[in-house]
PDB file of N, CA and C in Angstrom:
ATOM      1  N   MET A   1     -15.108  29.725   1.431  1.00  0.00           N
ATOM      2  CA  MET A   1     -13.936  29.200   1.840  1.00  0.00           C
ATOM      3  C   MET A   1     -13.958  27.728   2.091  1.00  0.00           C
ATOM      4  N   THR A   2     -13.070  26.875   1.616  1.00  0.00           N
ATOM      5  CA  THR A   2     -13.171  25.277   1.666  1.00  0.00           C
ATOM      6  C   THR A   2     -11.633  24.951   2.502  1.00  0.00           C
ATOM      7  N   VAL A   3     -12.104  24.329   3.484  1.00  0.00           N
ATOM      8  CA  VAL A   3     -11.125  23.787   4.217  1.00  0.00           C
ATOM      9  C   VAL A   3     -11.073  22.156   4.081  1.00  0.00           C
ATOM     10  N   ALA A   4      -9.660  21.868   4.032  1.00  0.00           N
ATOM     11  CA  ALA A   4      -9.643  20.401   3.925  1.00  0.00           C
ATOM     12  C   ALA A   4      -9.274  19.989   5.262  1.00  0.00           C
ATOM     13  N   VAL A   5      -9.944  18.765   5.397  1.00  0.00           N
ATOM     14  CA  VAL A   5      -9.239  18.311   6.644  1.00  0.00           C
ATOM     15  C   VAL A   5      -8.719  16.928   6.492  1.00  0.00           C
ATOM     16  N   ARG A   6      -7.863  16.753   6.842  1.00  0.00           N
ATOM     17  CA  ARG A   6      -6.933  15.641   6.993  1.00  0.00           C
ATOM     18  C   ARG A   6      -7.093  14.715   8.077  1.00  0.00           C
ATOM     19  N   GLU A   7      -7.494  13.430   7.997  1.00  0.00           N
ATOM     20  CA  GLU A   7      -7.367  12.697   9.348  1.00  0.00           C
ATOM     21  C   GLU A   7      -6.072  12.187   9.572  1.00  0.00           C
ATOM     22  N   ALA A   8      -5.937  11.669  10.734  1.00  0.00           N
ATOM     23  CA  ALA A   8      -4.745  11.074  11.295  1.00  0.00           C
ATOM     24  C   ALA A   8      -4.155  10.000  10.414  1.00  0.00           C
ATOM     25  N   ALA A   9      -3.140   9.820  10.298  1.00  0.00           N
ATOM     26  CA  ALA A   9      -2.376   8.744   9.417  1.00  0.00           C
ATOM     27  C   ALA A   9      -2.958   7.347   9.906  1.00  0.00           C
ATOM     28  N   PRO A  10      -3.322   6.342   9.232  1.00  0.00           N
ATOM     29  CA  PRO A  10      -3.307   5.190   9.761  1.00  0.00           C
ATOM     30  C   PRO A  10      -2.199   4.590  10.454  1.00  0.00           C
ATOM     31  N   ASP A  11      -2.323   3.497  11.212  1.00  0.00           N
ATOM     32  CA  ASP A  11      -0.994   2.829  11.804  1.00  0.00           C
ATOM     33  C   ASP A  11      -0.464   1.966  11.008  1.00  0.00           C
ATOM     34  N   PHE A  12       0.766   2.287  10.416  1.00  0.00           N
ATOM     35  CA  PHE A  12       1.443   1.460   9.509  1.00  0.00           C
ATOM     36  C   PHE A  12       2.419   0.555  10.168  1.00  0.00           C
ATOM     37  N   SER A  13       2.349   0.520  11.569  1.00  0.00           N
ATOM     38  CA  SER A  13       3.464  -0.287  12.197  1.00  0.00           C
ATOM     39  C   SER A  13       3.057  -1.679  12.070  1.00  0.00           C
ATOM     40  N   ALA A  14       1.788  -1.893  12.078  1.00  0.00           N
ATOM     41  CA  ALA A  14       1.496  -3.526  11.632  1.00  0.00           C
ATOM     42  C   ALA A  14       1.596  -4.174  10.629  1.00  0.00           C
ATOM     43  N   LEU A  15       2.108  -3.056   9.244  1.00  0.00           N
ATOM     44  CA  LEU A  15       2.619  -3.679   8.287  1.00  0.00           C
ATOM     45  C   LEU A  15       4.038  -4.366   8.284  1.00  0.00           C
ATOM     46  N   THR A  16       4.146  -5.503   7.741  1.00  0.00           N
ATOM     47  CA  THR A  16       5.572  -5.873   7.210  1.00  0.00           C
ATOM     48  C   THR A  16       6.385  -4.814   6.508  1.00  0.00           C
ATOM     49  N   GLU A  17       7.615  -5.209   6.528  1.00  0.00           N
ATOM     50  CA  GLU A  17       8.269  -4.460   5.530  1.00  0.00           C
ATOM     51  C   GLU A  17       7.980  -4.772   3.967  1.00  0.00           C
ATOM     52  N   ARG A  18       7.834  -5.799   3.804  1.00  0.00           N
ATOM     53  CA  ARG A  18       7.568  -6.042   2.469  1.00  0.00           C
ATOM     54  C   ARG A  18       5.963  -5.701   1.887  1.00  0.00           C
ATOM     55  N   GLU A  19       4.876  -5.849   3.112  1.00  0.00           N
ATOM     56  CA  GLU A  19       3.454  -5.195   2.803  1.00  0.00           C
ATOM     57  C   GLU A  19       3.883  -3.375   2.620  1.00  0.00           C
ATOM     58  N   ARG A  20       4.787  -2.764   3.398  1.00  0.00           N
ATOM     59  CA  ARG A  20       5.095  -1.309   3.084  1.00  0.00           C
ATOM     60  C   ARG A  20       5.384  -1.096   1.645  1.00  0.00           C
ATOM     61  N   GLU A  21       6.360  -1.995   1.241  1.00  0.00           N
ATOM     62  CA  GLU A  21       7.066  -1.953  -0.273  1.00  0.00           C
ATOM     63  C   GLU A  21       5.831  -2.069  -1.166  1.00  0.00           C
ATOM     64  N   VAL A  22       5.101  -3.030  -1.070  1.00  0.00           N
ATOM     65  CA  VAL A  22       3.789  -3.182  -1.785  1.00  0.00           C
ATOM     66  C   VAL A  22       2.791  -2.193  -1.933  1.00  0.00           C
ATOM     67  N   LEU A  23       2.211  -1.606  -0.651  1.00  0.00           N
ATOM     68  CA  LEU A  23       1.584  -0.376  -0.521  1.00  0.00           C
ATOM     69  C   LEU A  23       1.979   0.461  -1.275  1.00  0.00           C
ATOM     70  N   LEU A  24       3.296   1.084  -1.169  1.00  0.00           N
ATOM     71  CA  LEU A  24       3.840   2.173  -1.742  1.00  0.00           C
ATOM     72  C   LEU A  24       3.762   2.065  -3.343  1.00  0.00           C
ATOM     73  N   LEU A  25       3.987   0.837  -3.902  1.00  0.00           N
ATOM     74  CA  LEU A  25       3.728   0.298  -5.102  1.00  0.00           C
ATOM     75  C   LEU A  25       2.435   0.699  -5.912  1.00  0.00           C
ATOM     76  N   LEU A  26       1.260   0.255  -4.878  1.00  0.00           N
ATOM     77  CA  LEU A  26      -0.100   0.275  -5.124  1.00  0.00           C
ATOM     78  C   LEU A  26      -0.425   1.716  -5.614  1.00  0.00           C
ATOM     79  N   ALA A  27       0.270   2.722  -5.550  1.00  0.00           N
ATOM     80  CA  ALA A  27      -0.032   4.024  -5.552  1.00  0.00           C
ATOM     81  C   ALA A  27       0.414   4.250  -7.547  1.00  0.00           C
ATOM     82  N   THR A  28       1.229   3.439  -7.906  1.00  0.00           N
ATOM     83  CA  THR A  28       1.287   3.735  -9.273  1.00  0.00           C
ATOM     84  C   THR A  28       0.236   3.024 -10.061  1.00  0.00           C
ATOM     85  N   GLY A  29      -0.591   2.230  -9.577  1.00  0.00           N
ATOM     86  CA  GLY A  29      -1.496   2.028 -10.383  1.00  0.00           C
ATOM     87  C   GLY A  29      -1.222   0.692 -11.573  1.00  0.00           C
ATOM     88  N   GLU A  30      -0.024   0.251 -11.267  1.00  0.00           N
ATOM     89  CA  GLU A  30       0.398  -1.063 -11.839  1.00  0.00           C
ATOM     90  C   GLU A  30      -0.634  -2.162 -11.632  1.00  0.00           C
ATOM     91  N   GLN A  31      -0.367  -3.043 -12.659  1.00  0.00           N
ATOM     92  CA  GLN A  31      -1.091  -4.600 -12.201  1.00  0.00           C
ATOM     93  C   GLN A  31      -0.236  -5.285 -11.294  1.00  0.00           C
ATOM     94  N   ASN A  32      -0.884  -6.309 -10.818  1.00  0.00           N
ATOM     95  CA  ASN A  32       0.018  -7.006  -9.849  1.00  0.00           C
ATOM     96  C   ASN A  32       1.229  -7.810 -10.545  1.00  0.00           C
ATOM     97  N   ARG A  33       0.816  -8.356 -11.909  1.00  0.00           N
ATOM     98  CA  ARG A  33       1.826  -8.866 -12.657  1.00  0.00           C
ATOM     99  C   ARG A  33       3.245  -8.073 -12.569  1.00  0.00           C
ATOM    100  N   ARG A  34       2.723  -6.826 -13.020  1.00  0.00           N
ATOM    101  CA  ARG A  34       4.142  -5.806 -12.912  1.00  0.00           C
ATOM    102  C   ARG A  34       4.609  -5.523 -11.465  1.00  0.00           C
ATOM    103  N   LEU A  35       4.020  -5.366 -10.685  1.00  0.00           N
ATOM    104  CA  LEU A  35       4.372  -5.298  -9.275  1.00  0.00           C
ATOM    105  C   LEU A  35       5.325  -6.322  -9.051  1.00  0.00           C
ATOM    106  N   ALA A  36       4.948  -7.534  -9.283  1.00  0.00           N
ATOM    107  CA  ALA A  36       5.594  -8.620  -8.873  1.00  0.00           C
ATOM    108  C   ALA A  36       6.744  -9.045  -9.605  1.00  0.00           C
ATOM    109  N   ARG A  37       6.698  -8.423 -10.914  1.00  0.00           N
ATOM    110  CA  ARG A  37       8.118  -8.428 -11.458  1.00  0.00           C
ATOM    111  C   ARG A  37       9.088  -7.511 -10.715  1.00  0.00           C
ATOM    112  N   ARG A  38       8.525  -6.223 -10.583  1.00  0.00           N
ATOM    113  CA  ARG A  38       9.558  -5.267  -9.747  1.00  0.00           C
ATOM    114  C   ARG A  38       9.948  -5.756  -8.664  1.00  0.00           C
ATOM    115  N   LEU A  39       9.518  -6.317  -7.892  1.00  0.00           N
ATOM    116  CA  LEU A  39       9.679  -6.873  -6.483  1.00  0.00           C
ATOM    117  C   LEU A  39      10.317  -8.359  -6.458  1.00  0.00           C
ATOM    118  N   GLY A  40      10.575  -9.010  -7.750  1.00  0.00           N
ATOM    119  CA  GLY A  40      10.797 -10.314  -7.628  1.00  0.00           C
ATOM    120  C   GLY A  40      10.332 -11.557  -6.820  1.00  0.00           C
ATOM    121  N   ILE A  41       8.894 -11.473  -6.859  1.00  0.00           N
ATOM    122  CA  ILE A  41       8.169 -12.293  -6.232  1.00  0.00           C
ATOM    123  C   ILE A  41       6.814 -12.679  -7.356  1.00  0.00           C
ATOM    124  N   ALA A  42       6.002 -13.695  -6.888  1.00  0.00           N
ATOM    125  CA  ALA A  42       4.894 -14.197  -7.474  1.00  0.00           C
ATOM    126  C   ALA A  42       3.753 -13.128  -7.366  1.00  0.00           C
ATOM    127  N   GLU A  43       3.152 -13.176  -8.777  1.00  0.00           N
ATOM    128  CA  GLU A  43       1.943 -12.354  -8.751  1.00  0.00           C
ATOM    129  C   GLU A  43       1.006 -12.732  -7.666  1.00  0.00           C
ATOM    130  N   ARG A  44       0.916 -13.888  -7.048  1.00  0.00           N
ATOM    131  CA  ARG A  44      -0.172 -14.582  -6.130  1.00  0.00           C
ATOM    132  C   ARG A  44       0.266 -13.860  -4.992  1.00  0.00           C
ATOM    133  N   THR A  45       1.656 -13.886  -4.547  1.00  0.00           N
ATOM    134  CA  THR A  45       2.244 -13.068  -3.189  1.00  0.00           C
ATOM    135  C   THR A  45       1.808 -11.567  -3.399  1.00  0.00           C
ATOM    136  N   VAL A  46       1.906 -11.109  -4.445  1.00  0.00           N
ATOM    137  CA  VAL A  46       1.456  -9.664  -4.275  1.00  0.00           C
ATOM    138  C   VAL A  46       0.017  -9.549  -3.828  1.00  0.00           C
ATOM    139  N   ARG A  47      -0.973 -10.407  -4.272  1.00  0.00           N
ATOM    140  CA  ARG A  47      -2.427 -10.256  -4.304  1.00  0.00           C
ATOM    141  C   ARG A  47      -2.419 -10.663  -2.842  1.00  0.00           C
ATOM    142  N   ALA A  48      -1.609 -11.761  -2.097  1.00  0.00           N
ATOM    143  CA  ALA A  48      -1.501 -12.011  -0.547  1.00  0.00           C
ATOM    144  C   ALA A  48      -1.095 -10.785   0.426  1.00  0.00           C
ATOM    145  N   HIS A  49      -0.327 -10.251  -0.246  1.00  0.00           N
ATOM    146  CA  HIS A  49       0.305  -8.893   0.651  1.00  0.00           C
ATOM    147  C   HIS A  49      -0.775  -7.941   0.359  1.00  0.00           C
ATOM    148  N   THR A  50      -1.516  -7.379  -0.792  1.00  0.00           N
ATOM    149  CA  THR A  50      -2.664  -6.494  -1.044  1.00  0.00           C
ATOM    150  C   THR A  50      -3.819  -6.813   0.305  1.00  0.00           C
ATOM    151  N   ALA A  51      -4.195  -8.226  -0.197  1.00  0.00           N
ATOM    152  CA  ALA A  51      -5.111  -8.700   0.741  1.00  0.00           C
ATOM    153  C   ALA A  51      -4.918  -8.207   2.594  1.00  0.00           C
ATOM    154  N   SER A  52      -3.414  -8.695   2.764  1.00  0.00           N
ATOM    155  CA  SER A  52      -3.281  -8.515   4.144  1.00  0.00           C
ATOM    156  C   SER A  52      -3.297  -7.107   4.378  1.00  0.00           C
ATOM    157  N   ILE A  53      -2.700  -5.978   3.515  1.00  0.00           N
ATOM    158  CA  ILE A  53      -2.742  -4.728   3.849  1.00  0.00           C
ATOM    159  C   ILE A  53      -3.938  -4.124   3.916  1.00  0.00           C
ATOM    160  N   MET A  54      -4.883  -4.473   3.233  1.00  0.00           N
ATOM    161  CA  MET A  54      -6.322  -4.223   3.207  1.00  0.00           C
ATOM    162  C   MET A  54      -7.063  -4.481   4.574  1.00  0.00           C
ATOM    163  N   ARG A  55      -6.731  -5.676   4.996  1.00  0.00           N
ATOM    164  CA  ARG A  55      -7.298  -6.291   6.409  1.00  0.00           C
ATOM    165  C   ARG A  55      -6.549  -5.545   7.394  1.00  0.00           C
ATOM    166  N   LYS A  56      -5.471  -5.381   7.378  1.00  0.00           N
ATOM    167  CA  LYS A  56      -4.429  -4.585   8.417  1.00  0.00           C
ATOM    168  C   LYS A  56      -4.978  -3.014   8.636  1.00  0.00           C
ATOM    169  N   LEU A  57      -5.461  -2.370   7.506  1.00  0.00           N
ATOM    170  CA  LEU A  57      -5.632  -1.116   7.463  1.00  0.00           C
ATOM    171  C   LEU A  57      -7.041  -0.850   7.504  1.00  0.00           C
ATOM    172  N   ASP A  58      -7.983  -1.861   7.408  1.00  0.00           N
ATOM    173  CA  ASP A  58      -9.370  -1.860   7.325  1.00  0.00           C
ATOM    174  C   ASP A  58      -9.774  -1.255   6.136  1.00  0.00           C
ATOM    175  N   LEU A  59      -9.487  -1.296   5.088  1.00  0.00           N
ATOM    176  CA  LEU A  59      -9.722  -0.766   3.894  1.00  0.00           C
ATOM    177  C   LEU A  59     -10.535  -1.676   3.117  1.00  0.00           C
ATOM    178  N   THR A  60     -11.342  -1.251   2.252  1.00  0.00           N
ATOM    179  CA  THR A  60     -12.359  -2.324   1.514  1.00  0.00           C
ATOM    180  C   THR A  60     -11.667  -2.641   0.060  1.00  0.00           C
ATOM    181  N   SER A  61     -11.172  -1.678  -0.632  1.00  0.00           N
ATOM    182  CA  SER A  61     -10.710  -2.056  -1.986  1.00  0.00           C
ATOM    183  C   SER A  61      -8.872  -1.588  -2.338  1.00  0.00           C
ATOM    184  N   ARG A  62      -8.668  -2.420  -3.623  1.00  0.00           N
ATOM    185  CA  ARG A  62      -7.544  -1.705  -3.681  1.00  0.00           C
ATOM    186  C   ARG A  62      -7.217  -0.350  -4.089  1.00  0.00           C
ATOM    187  N   LEU A  63      -8.253   0.310  -4.573  1.00  0.00           N
ATOM    188  CA  LEU A  63      -8.457   1.598  -4.814  1.00  0.00           C
ATOM    189  C   LEU A  63      -8.108   2.402  -3.453  1.00  0.00           C
ATOM    190  N   GLN A  64      -8.846   2.059  -2.409  1.00  0.00           N
ATOM    191  CA  GLN A  64      -8.408   2.950  -1.082  1.00  0.00           C
ATOM    192  C   GLN A  64      -7.073   2.763  -0.899  1.00  0.00           C
ATOM    193  N   ALA A  65      -6.507   1.585  -0.734  1.00  0.00           N
ATOM    194  CA  ALA A  65      -5.437   1.106  -0.710  1.00  0.00           C
ATOM    195  C   ALA A  65      -4.261   1.952  -1.414  1.00  0.00           C
ATOM    196  N   ALA A  66      -4.467   2.195  -2.798  1.00  0.00           N
ATOM    197  CA  ALA A  66      -3.609   3.176  -3.616  1.00  0.00           C
ATOM    198  C   ALA A  66      -3.631   4.581  -3.112  1.00  0.00           C
ATOM    199  N   ILE A  67      -5.014   5.093  -2.717  1.00  0.00           N
ATOM    200  CA  ILE A  67      -5.082   6.451  -2.195  1.00  0.00           C
ATOM    201  C   ILE A  67      -4.596   6.760  -0.869  1.00  0.00           C
ATOM    202  N   VAL A  68      -4.563   5.594  -0.083  1.00  0.00           N
ATOM    203  CA  VAL A  68      -3.912   6.024   1.171  1.00  0.00           C
ATOM    204  C   VAL A  68      -2.351   5.889   0.864  1.00  0.00           C
ATOM    205  N   SER A  69      -2.044   5.053  -0.108  1.00  0.00           N
ATOM    206  CA  SER A  69      -0.433   4.850  -0.041  1.00  0.00           C
ATOM    207  C   SER A  69      -0.024   6.521  -0.819  1.00  0.00           C
ATOM    208  N   HIS A  70      -0.755   7.024  -1.733  1.00  0.00           N
ATOM    209  CA  HIS A  70      -0.692   8.406  -2.188  1.00  0.00           C
ATOM    210  C   HIS A  70      -0.627   9.279  -1.419  1.00  0.00           C
ATOM    211  N   LEU A  71      -1.686   9.383  -0.521  1.00  0.00           N
ATOM    212  CA  LEU A  71      -1.722  10.362   0.719  1.00  0.00           C
ATOM    213  C   LEU A  71      -0.741  10.361   1.846  1.00  0.00           C
ATOM    214  N   TYR A  72      -0.451   8.973   2.146  1.00  0.00           N
ATOM    215  CA  TYR A  72       0.567   9.015   3.247  1.00  0.00           C
ATOM    216  C   TYR A  72       1.943   8.101   2.996  1.00  0.00           C
ATOM    217  N   ALA A  73       2.356   8.509   1.582  1.00  0.00           N
ATOM    218  CA  ALA A  73       3.721   7.876   1.119  1.00  0.00           C
ATOM    219  C   ALA A  73       4.812   8.180   2.257  1.00  0.00           C
ATOM    220  N   ASP A  74       4.969   9.546   2.802  1.00  0.00           N
ATOM    221  CA  ASP A  74       5.935  10.104   3.410  1.00  0.00           C
ATOM    222  C   ASP A  74       5.881   8.767   4.819  1.00  0.00           C
ATOM    223  N   ASP A  75       4.756   9.041   5.616  1.00  0.00           N
ATOM    224  CA  ASP A  75       4.694   8.312   6.717  1.00  0.00           C
ATOM    225  C   ASP A  75       4.800   6.826   6.632  1.00  0.00           C
ATOM    226  N   ILE A  76       4.443   6.274   5.341  1.00  0.00           N
ATOM    227  CA  ILE A  76       4.772   4.662   5.181  1.00  0.00           C
ATOM    228  C   ILE A  76       6.283   4.516   5.371  1.00  0.00           C
ATOM    229  N   ARG A  77       6.908   5.403   4.592  1.00  0.00           N
ATOM    230  CA  ARG A  77       8.332   5.285   4.507  1.00  0.00           C
ATOM    231  C   ARG A  77       9.017   5.738   5.870  1.00  0.00           C
ATOM    232  N   ALA A  78       8.437   6.666   6.846  1.00  0.00           N
ATOM    233  CA  ALA A  78       9.023   6.869   7.917  1.00  0.00           C
ATOM    234  C   ALA A  78       8.834   5.642   8.978  1.00  0.00           C
ATOM    235  N   ASP A  79       7.659   4.900   8.851  1.00  0.00           N
ATOM    236  CA  ASP A  79       7.651   3.774   9.586  1.00  0.00           C
ATOM    237  C   ASP A  79       8.284   2.663   9.469  1.00  0.00           C
ATOM    238  N   ARG A  80       9.072   2.633   8.461  1.00  0.00           N
ATOM    239  CA  ARG A  80      10.221   1.527   7.986  1.00  0.00           C
ATOM    240  C   ARG A  80      11.214   1.832   9.020  1.00  0.00           C
ATOM    241  N   GLY A  81      11.636   0.458   9.609  1.00  0.00           N
ATOM    242  CA  GLY A  81      12.786   0.400  10.688  1.00  0.00           C
ATOM    243  C   GLY A  81      13.826   1.328  10.385  1.00  0.00           C
TER     244      GLY A  81
END
């Protein structure tokens, strides 16, 4: 028998509203340029938000951020004001 253990959700409260938006979009796998267009911001700003998200959530890669986004999308949305 295999049992999947899910750790407690990361603390998303440290993220800004825009960082939460970017984090949720990272799960789509789209490039920064496309994410920037969707959000109406510069690609450089998407990179800055991604770096901030990774630092705040103690992640080491964009892939980890995308996985966290996918696994905890409901928690990320619930943390929004």
